[in-house]
XYZ file of C-alpha atoms in Angstrom:
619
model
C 93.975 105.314 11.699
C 96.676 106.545 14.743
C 93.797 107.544 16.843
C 92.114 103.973 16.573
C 95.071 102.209 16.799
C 96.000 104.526 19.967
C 92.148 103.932 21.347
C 92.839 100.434 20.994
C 96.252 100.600 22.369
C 95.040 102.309 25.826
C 91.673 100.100 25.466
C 94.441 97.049 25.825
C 96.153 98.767 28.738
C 93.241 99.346 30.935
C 92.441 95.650 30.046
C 95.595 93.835 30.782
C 95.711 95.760 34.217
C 93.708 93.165 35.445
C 96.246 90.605 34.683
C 98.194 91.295 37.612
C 97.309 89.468 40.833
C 95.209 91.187 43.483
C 93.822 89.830 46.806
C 90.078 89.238 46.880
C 89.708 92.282 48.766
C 91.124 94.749 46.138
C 89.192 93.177 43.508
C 86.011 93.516 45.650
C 87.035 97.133 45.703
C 87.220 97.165 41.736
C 84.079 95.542 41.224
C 82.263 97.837 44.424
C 83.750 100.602 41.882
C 85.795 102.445 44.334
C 88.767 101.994 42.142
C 88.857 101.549 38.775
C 91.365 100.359 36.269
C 92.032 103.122 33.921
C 93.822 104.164 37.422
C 91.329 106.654 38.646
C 89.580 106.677 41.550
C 86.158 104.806 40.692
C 82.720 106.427 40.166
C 82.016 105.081 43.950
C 85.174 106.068 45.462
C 84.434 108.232 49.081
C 86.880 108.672 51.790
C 86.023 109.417 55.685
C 87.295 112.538 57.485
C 87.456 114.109 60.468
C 87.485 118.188 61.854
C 89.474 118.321 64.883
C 89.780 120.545 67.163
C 92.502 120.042 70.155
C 93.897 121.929 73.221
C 97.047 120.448 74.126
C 99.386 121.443 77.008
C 102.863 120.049 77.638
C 103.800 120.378 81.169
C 107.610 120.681 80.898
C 108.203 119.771 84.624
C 106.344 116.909 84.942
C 106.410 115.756 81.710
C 102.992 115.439 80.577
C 101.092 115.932 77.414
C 97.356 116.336 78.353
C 94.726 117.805 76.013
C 90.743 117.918 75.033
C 89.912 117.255 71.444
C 86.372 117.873 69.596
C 86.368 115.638 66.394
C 83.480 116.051 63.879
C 84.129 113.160 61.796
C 82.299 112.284 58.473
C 81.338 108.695 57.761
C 81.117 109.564 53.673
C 80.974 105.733 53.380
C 78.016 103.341 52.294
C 78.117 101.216 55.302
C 77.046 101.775 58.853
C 79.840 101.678 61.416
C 78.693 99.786 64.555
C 82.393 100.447 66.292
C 84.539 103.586 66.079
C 88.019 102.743 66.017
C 90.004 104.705 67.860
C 94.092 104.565 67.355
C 96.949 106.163 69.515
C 100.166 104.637 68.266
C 102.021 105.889 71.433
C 101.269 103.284 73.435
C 103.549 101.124 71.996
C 105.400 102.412 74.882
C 103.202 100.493 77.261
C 105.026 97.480 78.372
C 103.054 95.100 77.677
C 102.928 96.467 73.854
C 103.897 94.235 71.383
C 106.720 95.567 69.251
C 109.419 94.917 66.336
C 112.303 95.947 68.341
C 114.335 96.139 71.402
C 112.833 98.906 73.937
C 114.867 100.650 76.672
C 113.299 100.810 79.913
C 113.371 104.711 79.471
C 111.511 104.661 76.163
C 108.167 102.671 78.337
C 105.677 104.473 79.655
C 101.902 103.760 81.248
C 100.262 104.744 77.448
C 97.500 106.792 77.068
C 95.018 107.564 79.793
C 91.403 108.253 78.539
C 89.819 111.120 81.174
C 86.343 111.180 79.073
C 84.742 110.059 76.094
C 81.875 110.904 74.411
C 79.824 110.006 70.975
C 76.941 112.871 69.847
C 76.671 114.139 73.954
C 76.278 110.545 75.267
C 79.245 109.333 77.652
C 80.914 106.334 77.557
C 83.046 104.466 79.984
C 86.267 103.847 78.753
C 88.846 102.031 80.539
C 92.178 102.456 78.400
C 94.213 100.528 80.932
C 94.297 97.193 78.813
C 94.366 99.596 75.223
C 96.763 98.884 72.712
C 97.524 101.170 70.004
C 93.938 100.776 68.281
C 91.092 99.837 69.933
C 87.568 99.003 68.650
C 85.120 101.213 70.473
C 81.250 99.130 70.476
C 78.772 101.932 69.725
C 75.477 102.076 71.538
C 73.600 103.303 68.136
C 75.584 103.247 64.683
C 77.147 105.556 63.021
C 74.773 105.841 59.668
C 75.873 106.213 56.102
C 76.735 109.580 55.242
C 76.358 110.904 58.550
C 78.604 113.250 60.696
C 79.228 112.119 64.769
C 80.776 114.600 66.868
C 83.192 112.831 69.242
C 84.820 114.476 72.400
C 87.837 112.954 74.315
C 89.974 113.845 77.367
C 93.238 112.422 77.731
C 96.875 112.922 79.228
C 100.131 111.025 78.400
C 103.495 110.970 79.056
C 106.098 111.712 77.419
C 109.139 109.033 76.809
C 112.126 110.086 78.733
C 114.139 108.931 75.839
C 113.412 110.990 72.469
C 112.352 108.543 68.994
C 110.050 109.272 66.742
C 108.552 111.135 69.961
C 109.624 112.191 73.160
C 111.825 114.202 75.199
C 114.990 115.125 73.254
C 116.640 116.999 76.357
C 114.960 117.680 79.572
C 113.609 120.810 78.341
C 112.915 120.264 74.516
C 110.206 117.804 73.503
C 109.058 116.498 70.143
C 105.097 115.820 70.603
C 104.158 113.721 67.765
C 101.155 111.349 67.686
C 99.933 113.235 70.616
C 96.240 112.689 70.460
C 93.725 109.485 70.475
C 92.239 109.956 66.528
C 89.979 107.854 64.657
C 91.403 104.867 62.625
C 91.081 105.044 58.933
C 87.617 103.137 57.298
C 88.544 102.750 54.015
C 87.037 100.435 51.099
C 88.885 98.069 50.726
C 89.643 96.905 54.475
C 87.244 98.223 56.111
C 88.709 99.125 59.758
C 92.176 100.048 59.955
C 93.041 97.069 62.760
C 96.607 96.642 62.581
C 98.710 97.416 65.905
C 101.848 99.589 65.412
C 104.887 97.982 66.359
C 107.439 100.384 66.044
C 108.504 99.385 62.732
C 106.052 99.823 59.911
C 105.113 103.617 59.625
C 101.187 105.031 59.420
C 97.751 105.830 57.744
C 95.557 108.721 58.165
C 92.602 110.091 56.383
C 93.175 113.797 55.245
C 91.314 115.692 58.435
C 91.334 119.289 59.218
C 93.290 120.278 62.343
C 93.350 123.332 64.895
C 95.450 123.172 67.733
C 96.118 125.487 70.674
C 98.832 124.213 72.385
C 99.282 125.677 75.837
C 103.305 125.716 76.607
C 105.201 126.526 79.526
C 107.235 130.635 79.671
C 109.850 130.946 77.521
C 109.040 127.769 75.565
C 109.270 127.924 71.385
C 106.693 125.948 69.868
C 107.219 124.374 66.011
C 104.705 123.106 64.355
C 102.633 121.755 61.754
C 100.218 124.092 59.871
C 99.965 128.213 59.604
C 101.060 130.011 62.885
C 97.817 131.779 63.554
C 99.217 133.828 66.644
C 102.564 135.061 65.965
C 101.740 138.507 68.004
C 100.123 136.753 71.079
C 103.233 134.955 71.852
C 106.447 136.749 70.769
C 108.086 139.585 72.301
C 108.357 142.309 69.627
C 111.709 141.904 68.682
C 111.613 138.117 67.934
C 108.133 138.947 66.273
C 109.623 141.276 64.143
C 112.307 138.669 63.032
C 109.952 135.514 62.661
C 107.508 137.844 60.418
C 110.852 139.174 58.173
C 112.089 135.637 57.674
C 107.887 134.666 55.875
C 109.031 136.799 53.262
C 112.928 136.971 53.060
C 115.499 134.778 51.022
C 118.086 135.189 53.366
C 118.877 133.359 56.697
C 117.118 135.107 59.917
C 118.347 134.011 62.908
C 114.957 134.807 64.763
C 116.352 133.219 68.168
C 119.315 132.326 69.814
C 120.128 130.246 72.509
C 121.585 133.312 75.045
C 118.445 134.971 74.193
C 115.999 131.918 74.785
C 117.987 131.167 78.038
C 117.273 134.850 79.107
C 113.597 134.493 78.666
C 113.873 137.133 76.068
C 111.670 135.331 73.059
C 108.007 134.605 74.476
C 105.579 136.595 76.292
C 106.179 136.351 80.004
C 102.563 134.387 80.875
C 103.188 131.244 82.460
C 101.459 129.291 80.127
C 101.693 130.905 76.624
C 98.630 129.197 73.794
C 100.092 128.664 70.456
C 97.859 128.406 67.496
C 98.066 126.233 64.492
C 95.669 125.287 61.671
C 96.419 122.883 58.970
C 93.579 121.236 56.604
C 93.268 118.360 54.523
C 96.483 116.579 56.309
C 97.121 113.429 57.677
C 98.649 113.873 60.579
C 100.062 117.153 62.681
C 102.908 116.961 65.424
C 104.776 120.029 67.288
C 107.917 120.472 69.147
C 108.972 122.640 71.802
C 112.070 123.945 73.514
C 113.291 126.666 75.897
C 116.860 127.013 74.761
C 116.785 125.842 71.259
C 118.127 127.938 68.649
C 115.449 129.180 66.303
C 116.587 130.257 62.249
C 114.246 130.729 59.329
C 113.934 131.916 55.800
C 111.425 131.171 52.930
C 111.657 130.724 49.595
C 109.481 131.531 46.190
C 107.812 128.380 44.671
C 105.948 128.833 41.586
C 102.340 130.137 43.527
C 102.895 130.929 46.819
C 106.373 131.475 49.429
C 106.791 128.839 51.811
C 108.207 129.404 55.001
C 111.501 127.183 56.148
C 112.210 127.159 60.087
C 115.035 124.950 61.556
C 115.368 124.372 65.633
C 118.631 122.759 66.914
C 120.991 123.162 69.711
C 123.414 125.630 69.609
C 126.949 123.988 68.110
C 125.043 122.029 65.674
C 127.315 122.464 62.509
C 124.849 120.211 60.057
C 121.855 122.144 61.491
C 123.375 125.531 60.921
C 123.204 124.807 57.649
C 119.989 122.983 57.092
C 117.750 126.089 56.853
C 119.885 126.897 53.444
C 119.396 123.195 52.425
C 115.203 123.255 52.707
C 115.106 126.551 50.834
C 116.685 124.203 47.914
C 114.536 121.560 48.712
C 111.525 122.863 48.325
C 112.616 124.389 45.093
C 114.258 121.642 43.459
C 111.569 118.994 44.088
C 108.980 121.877 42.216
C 111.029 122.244 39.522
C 112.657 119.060 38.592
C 111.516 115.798 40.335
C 108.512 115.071 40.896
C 108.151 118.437 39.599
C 104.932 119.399 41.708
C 104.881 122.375 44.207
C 105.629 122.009 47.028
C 102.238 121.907 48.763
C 102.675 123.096 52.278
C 102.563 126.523 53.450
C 106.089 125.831 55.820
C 109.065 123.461 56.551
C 110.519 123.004 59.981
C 113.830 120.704 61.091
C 114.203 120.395 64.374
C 117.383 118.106 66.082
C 116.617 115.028 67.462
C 116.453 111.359 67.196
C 114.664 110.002 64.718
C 115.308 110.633 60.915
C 111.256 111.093 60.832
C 109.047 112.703 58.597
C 105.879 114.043 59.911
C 103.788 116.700 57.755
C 105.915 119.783 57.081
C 108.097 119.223 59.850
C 111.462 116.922 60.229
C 112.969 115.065 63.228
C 116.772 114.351 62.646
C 119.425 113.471 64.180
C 122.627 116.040 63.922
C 125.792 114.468 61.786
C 128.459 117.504 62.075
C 131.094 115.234 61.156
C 129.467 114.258 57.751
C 127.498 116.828 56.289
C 126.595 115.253 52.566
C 124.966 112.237 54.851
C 123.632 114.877 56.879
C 121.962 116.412 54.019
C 120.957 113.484 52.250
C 119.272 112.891 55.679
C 117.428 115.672 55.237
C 116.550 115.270 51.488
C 115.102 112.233 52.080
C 112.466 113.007 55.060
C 111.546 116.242 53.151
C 110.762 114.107 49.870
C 108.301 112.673 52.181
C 106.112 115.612 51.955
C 104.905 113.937 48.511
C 105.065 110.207 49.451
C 102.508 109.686 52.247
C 101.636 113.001 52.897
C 100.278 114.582 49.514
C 99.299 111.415 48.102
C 97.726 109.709 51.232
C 99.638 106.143 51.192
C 98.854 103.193 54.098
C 102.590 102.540 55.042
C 101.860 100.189 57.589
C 100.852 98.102 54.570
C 102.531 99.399 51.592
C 105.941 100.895 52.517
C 107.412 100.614 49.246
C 104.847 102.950 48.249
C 106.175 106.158 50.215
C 109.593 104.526 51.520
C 110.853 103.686 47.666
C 109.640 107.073 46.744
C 111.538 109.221 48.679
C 114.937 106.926 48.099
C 114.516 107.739 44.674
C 113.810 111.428 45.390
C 116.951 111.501 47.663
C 119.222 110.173 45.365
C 117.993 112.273 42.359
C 118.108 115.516 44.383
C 121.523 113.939 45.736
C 123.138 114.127 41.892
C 122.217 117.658 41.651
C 123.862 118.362 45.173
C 126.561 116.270 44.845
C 127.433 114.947 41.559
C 126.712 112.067 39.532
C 129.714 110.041 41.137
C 129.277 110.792 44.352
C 125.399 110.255 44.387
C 125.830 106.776 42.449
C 128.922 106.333 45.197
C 126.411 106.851 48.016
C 123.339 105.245 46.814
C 125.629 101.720 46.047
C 126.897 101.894 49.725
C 124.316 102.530 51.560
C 121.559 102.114 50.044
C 121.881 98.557 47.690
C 125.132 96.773 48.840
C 123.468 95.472 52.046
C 120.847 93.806 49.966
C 122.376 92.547 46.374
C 125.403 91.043 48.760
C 123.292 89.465 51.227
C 121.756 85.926 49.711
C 119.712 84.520 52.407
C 116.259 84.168 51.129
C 114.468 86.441 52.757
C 116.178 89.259 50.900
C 114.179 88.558 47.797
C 110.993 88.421 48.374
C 108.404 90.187 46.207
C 107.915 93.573 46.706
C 103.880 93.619 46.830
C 104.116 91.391 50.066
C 102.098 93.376 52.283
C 104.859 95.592 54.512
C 103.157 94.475 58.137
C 104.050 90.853 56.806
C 108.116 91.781 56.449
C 111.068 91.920 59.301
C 114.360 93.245 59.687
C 116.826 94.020 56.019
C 113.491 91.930 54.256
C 111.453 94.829 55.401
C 113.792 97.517 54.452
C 115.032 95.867 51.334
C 111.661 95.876 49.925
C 110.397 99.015 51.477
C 113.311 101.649 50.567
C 115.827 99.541 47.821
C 114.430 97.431 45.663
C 111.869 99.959 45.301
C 113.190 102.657 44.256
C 115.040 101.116 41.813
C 112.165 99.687 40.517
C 110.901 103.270 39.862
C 114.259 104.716 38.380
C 114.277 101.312 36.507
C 110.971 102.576 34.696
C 112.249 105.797 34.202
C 115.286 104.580 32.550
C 112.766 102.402 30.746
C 110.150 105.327 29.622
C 112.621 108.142 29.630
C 112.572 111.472 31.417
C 109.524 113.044 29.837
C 107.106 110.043 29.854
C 107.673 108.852 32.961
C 107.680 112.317 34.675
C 103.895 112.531 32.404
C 102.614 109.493 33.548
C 104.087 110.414 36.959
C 102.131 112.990 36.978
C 98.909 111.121 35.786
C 99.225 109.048 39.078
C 99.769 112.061 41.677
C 97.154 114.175 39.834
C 94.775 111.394 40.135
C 95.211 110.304 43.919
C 96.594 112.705 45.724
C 94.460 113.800 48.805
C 93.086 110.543 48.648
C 94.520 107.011 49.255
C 96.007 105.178 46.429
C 96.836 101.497 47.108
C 99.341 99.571 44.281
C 97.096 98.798 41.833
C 96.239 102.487 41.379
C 100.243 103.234 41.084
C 100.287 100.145 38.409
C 97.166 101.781 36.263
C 97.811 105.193 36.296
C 101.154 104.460 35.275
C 99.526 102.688 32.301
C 97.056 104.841 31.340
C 99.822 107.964 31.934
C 102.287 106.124 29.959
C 99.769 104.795 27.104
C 101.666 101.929 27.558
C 101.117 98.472 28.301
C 103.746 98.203 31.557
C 102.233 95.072 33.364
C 105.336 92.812 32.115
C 107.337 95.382 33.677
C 105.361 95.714 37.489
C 104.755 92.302 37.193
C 108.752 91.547 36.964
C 109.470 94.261 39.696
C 107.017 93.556 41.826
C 105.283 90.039 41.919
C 108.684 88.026 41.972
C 111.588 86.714 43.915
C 113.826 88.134 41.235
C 117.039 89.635 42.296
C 119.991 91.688 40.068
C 122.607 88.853 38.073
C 123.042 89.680 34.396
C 126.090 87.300 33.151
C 127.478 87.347 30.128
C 126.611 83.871 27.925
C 128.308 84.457 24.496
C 130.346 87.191 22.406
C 130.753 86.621 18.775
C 132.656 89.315 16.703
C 132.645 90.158 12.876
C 133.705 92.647 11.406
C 132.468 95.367 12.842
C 129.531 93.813 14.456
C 129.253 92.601 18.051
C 126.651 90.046 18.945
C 126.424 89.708 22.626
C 123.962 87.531 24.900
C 123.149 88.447 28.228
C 121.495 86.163 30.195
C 119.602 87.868 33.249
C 120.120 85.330 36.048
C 118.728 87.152 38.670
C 115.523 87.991 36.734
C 114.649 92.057 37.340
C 114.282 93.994 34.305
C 117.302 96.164 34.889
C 119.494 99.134 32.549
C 123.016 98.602 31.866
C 125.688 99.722 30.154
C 128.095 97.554 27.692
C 131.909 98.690 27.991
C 134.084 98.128 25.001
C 137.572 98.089 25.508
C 139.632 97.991 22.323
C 143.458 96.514 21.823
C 144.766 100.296 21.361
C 143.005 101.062 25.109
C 140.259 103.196 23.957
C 136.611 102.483 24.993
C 133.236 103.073 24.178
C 130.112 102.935 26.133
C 126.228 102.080 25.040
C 123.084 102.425 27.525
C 120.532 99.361 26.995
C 117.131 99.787 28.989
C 114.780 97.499 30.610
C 113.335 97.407 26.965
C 115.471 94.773 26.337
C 114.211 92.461 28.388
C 110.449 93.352 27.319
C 110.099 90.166 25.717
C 112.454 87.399 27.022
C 113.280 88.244 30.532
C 115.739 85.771 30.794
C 117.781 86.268 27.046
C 118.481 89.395 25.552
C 120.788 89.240 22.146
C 122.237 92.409 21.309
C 123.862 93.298 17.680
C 126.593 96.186 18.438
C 128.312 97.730 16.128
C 132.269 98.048 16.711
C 135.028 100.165 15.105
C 137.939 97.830 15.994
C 139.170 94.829 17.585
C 138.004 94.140 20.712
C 139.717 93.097 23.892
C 137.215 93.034 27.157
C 133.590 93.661 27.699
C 131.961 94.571 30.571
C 128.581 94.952 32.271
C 128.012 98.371 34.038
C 124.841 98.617 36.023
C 125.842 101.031 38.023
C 123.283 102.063 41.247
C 121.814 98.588 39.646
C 124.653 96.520 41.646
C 124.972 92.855 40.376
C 125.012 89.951 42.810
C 128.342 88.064 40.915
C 129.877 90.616 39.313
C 132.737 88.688 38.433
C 130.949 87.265 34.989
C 130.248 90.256 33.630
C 133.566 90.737 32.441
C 134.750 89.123 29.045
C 137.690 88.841 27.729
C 138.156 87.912 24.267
């Protein structure tokens, strides 16, 4: 009887998924069977990748990133491609680009310049004057079904005298990222990756396979993405010696300083030295270089392997002395407690710049000496990325919530064991959810499964980083600690090296769970709903309490109820979103109480409430 009454329970789950809305696209992906709602990827499901091979060289005095790249790419999909689409999101430097934000005339450049192109040995003639940051390239003969196309392009760039997500941090370090022209994601359910990049929303990738042999200037450090193929062809004994002590040491090397970079003590003494990298099954790769950068590493034992931790900085740096330290718990804390999956990466690298960006094992941040808990909160939160895109292969141009709300929740979770419950609640209210539950305008509260290339300014972040990840500690409040970290699980296991859109998050989660959880995505994330619980009515006998909350602002939130009594004691009980499981708007709750009561109050805590002022009682 349990196991037909469970068979039927999950039966209903994978049912009622398709009660939530989808666009006609995602259900033509359901019924193509590429997805499937038991929140696996369908029967059909295929993915395209490419095999790329790049030399790169960074001329350091004029300022130029030029390289070659060979791309086998595999069309694994059922259609024939009659364009290739090729994307380089750099060129939202070009003036003419059109962007989210305010650009400095040193962040423009001229874009990319395409030298040659060529599709299976035949040239093209590409003029990437007019390019944006993707262009449709017409094919002379289509790309067949399950085919591979070997692609070859030539192209130089500069780089942005002033550093962002890329660019030149200081006259002599650089952080290359987004480097090279690659080929747009074709996916099944859009087709074409078309959308620009404007600066604000963040990327998409297939999972490719990348070698790169990146030619760098004397007594340049390169960091990078990947395994360090070369260590011996490029460092001078000493600093060899160091580098190779730190892959398998728990203490802090300090493989370079910045007297001993200046000296031109570090690299081999060619004038261009090649540095090789090779990282597979990734979605993106980026490197940085510098000549007088201070260079520490260390590694630390996971549960399978040792991953390496490297951090670059300039010398004074106080947060970034420190940050080498703070990865080694990183990496270990997110395998052992949330999400609780190794860390998959071979390495780690920080290097001090501008950005606050994640890229695949690496980190661009800016330094905060005077504040060192934001500082390493900083930190937390671009390494949680590693999961959310880059394991699980999420389109944040259109889904930010999905990677973005992720790694706020990671951050803050990670931030309690660093810092303490109060202080992690204390900086998680401030910085993270005051902004929004104080601000009323309307386009605060929009619903979070509006597509992220469709948002602006605090509606874009809202959505993408807060009201996210409360959503997600929300359900785990809801589910508890060991279900939700199961069906947590479910949903990584299932789509990670692949590309999960919502829907797969919302039936995985289901099927993970074996619960029914559509009322709860549905009130999370298809709704203008907001945080306002109020307090309607307090009746007391004896010792029972009833209490009725009415949820104003709609979401399905956790709270506490604090009792104070006439002799000053109090007493504290935790409600979860299961209260509001059937009547979202009314939830009655029968208390019991030891003696006469003199105040109540609503605690949400991180779960701030818009008019806090009526969920006080006094009786």
């Amino acid at each position: 009887m349990k196991k037909l009454l469970l068979g039927l329970m999950l039966m209903g789950t994978a049912i009622s998924a398709q009660e939530l809305y989808m666009p006609r696209n995602i259900k033509n992906a359901y019924a193509k069977g590429t997805r499937d709602v038991s929140g696996k990827p369908g029967k059909n499901y295929w993915q395209n990748k490419g095999v790329y091979d790049v030399n790169v060289k960074v001329d350091a005095k004029t300022k130029i990133v030029s390289g070659s790249e060979t791309i086998q790419y595999s069309n694994n999909s059922p259609d024939e491609l009659k364009i290739l689409a090729i994307r380089f999101v750099n060129n939202m430097t070009k003036p003419q680009s059109p962007r989210a934000g305010y650009a400095s005339k040193e962040s423009l450049t001229d874009g990319l310049k395409i030298k040659s192109f060529s599709i299976n040995g035949e040239k093209y003639n590409i003029n990437s004057d007019d390019w944006g940051t993707v262009e449709a390239v017409k094919l002379t003969k289509a790309i067949a079904s399950k085919s591979k196309t070997e692609i070859k392009i030539d192209w130089e760039y500069p780089l942005a005298k002033e550093s962002g997500r890329e660019g030149q941090i200081d006259p002599e370090t650089f952080y290359v990222a987004y480097s090279f022209p690659r080929v747009s994601v074709y996916d099944d359910y859009n087709g074409w990756d078309m959308l620009a990049h404007n600066g604000r929303q963040e990327f998409y990738n297939d999972f490719n396979d990348y070698s790169f042999a990146i030619s760098a200037p004397k007594n340049f450090v390169v960091w990078s993405t990947g395994d360090f193929l070369n260590p011996e062809e490029v460092l001078n004994p000493e600093y060899l010696k160091r580098f190779k002590e730190s892959l398998k040491s728990d203490k802090i090397i300090h493989v370079a300083n910045e007297s001993e970079m200046k000296a031109g003590k570090v690299t081999k003494q060619n004038e261009w030295n090649v540095w090789k990298f090779k990282a597979n099954d990734i979605v993106d790769f980026c490197f940085a270089l510098s000549n007088h950068y201070v260079w520490d590493a260390s590694s630390v034992q996971l549960k399978t392997k040792r991953a390496s931790v490297q951090s670059a900085y300039k010398v004074g740096a106080k947060d970034f002395e420190k940050y080498t330290e703070w990865m080694r718990y990183n990496l270990k804390w997110f395998t052992d407690n949330w999400p609780g999956v190794e860390y998959p990466f071979p390495a780690m690298t920080a290097v001090q710049g501008y950005a606050d960006m994640e890229y695949p094992m690496m980190i661009n941040d800016t330094s905060i000496p005077d504040d060192l808990q934001d500082a390493r909160l900083t930190a937390d939160h671009e390494i949680a990325h590693t999961y959310f895109p880059f394991y699980m292969g999420i389109n944040e141009t259109r889904y930010a919530f999905m990677d973005e709300g992720w790694a706020t929740m990671l951050e803050y979770l990670i931030g309690i064991s660093e810092n303490g419950q109060e202080s992690a609640d204390k900086f998680m209210k401030n910085f993270r959810v005051k902004r929004w539950i104080n601000d009323a305008s309307t386009e605060q509260d929009q619903p979070i499964i509006t597509m992220s290339s469709q948002l602006s300014g605090a509606g874009y972040g809202n959505n993408a980083y807060v009201k996210s990840a409360l959503s997600y500690l929300a359900l785990k409040d809801y589910l508890g600690d060991d279900l939700f970290k199961k069906a947590l699980h479910h949903y990584m296991d299932n789509w990670n090296g692949k590309h999960p859109i919502p829907w797969d998050y919302f039936n995985s989660m289901n099927a993970g769970s074996g619960k029914n959880l559509n009322w709860f995505f549905n009130n999370w994330f298809y709704t203008n709903n907001y945080i306002d619980l109020k307090i309607a009515s307090v009746t007391q006998q004896d010792k029972q309490l009833v209490l009725t909350v009415e949820n104003v602002g709609g979401f399905a939130v956790p709270f506490d109820v604090v009792l104070t009594y006439e002799d000053g004691t109090t007493e504290k009980g935790h409600f979860t979103p299961a209260v509001w499981e059937k009547d979202q708007k009314l939830t009655n709750l029968n208390i019991p109480v030891k003696k006469k009561i003199k105040s109540i109050n609503l605690d949400g805590g991180i779960f701030m409430d818009y008019t806090p002022g009526n969920n006080l009682k006094e009786l």
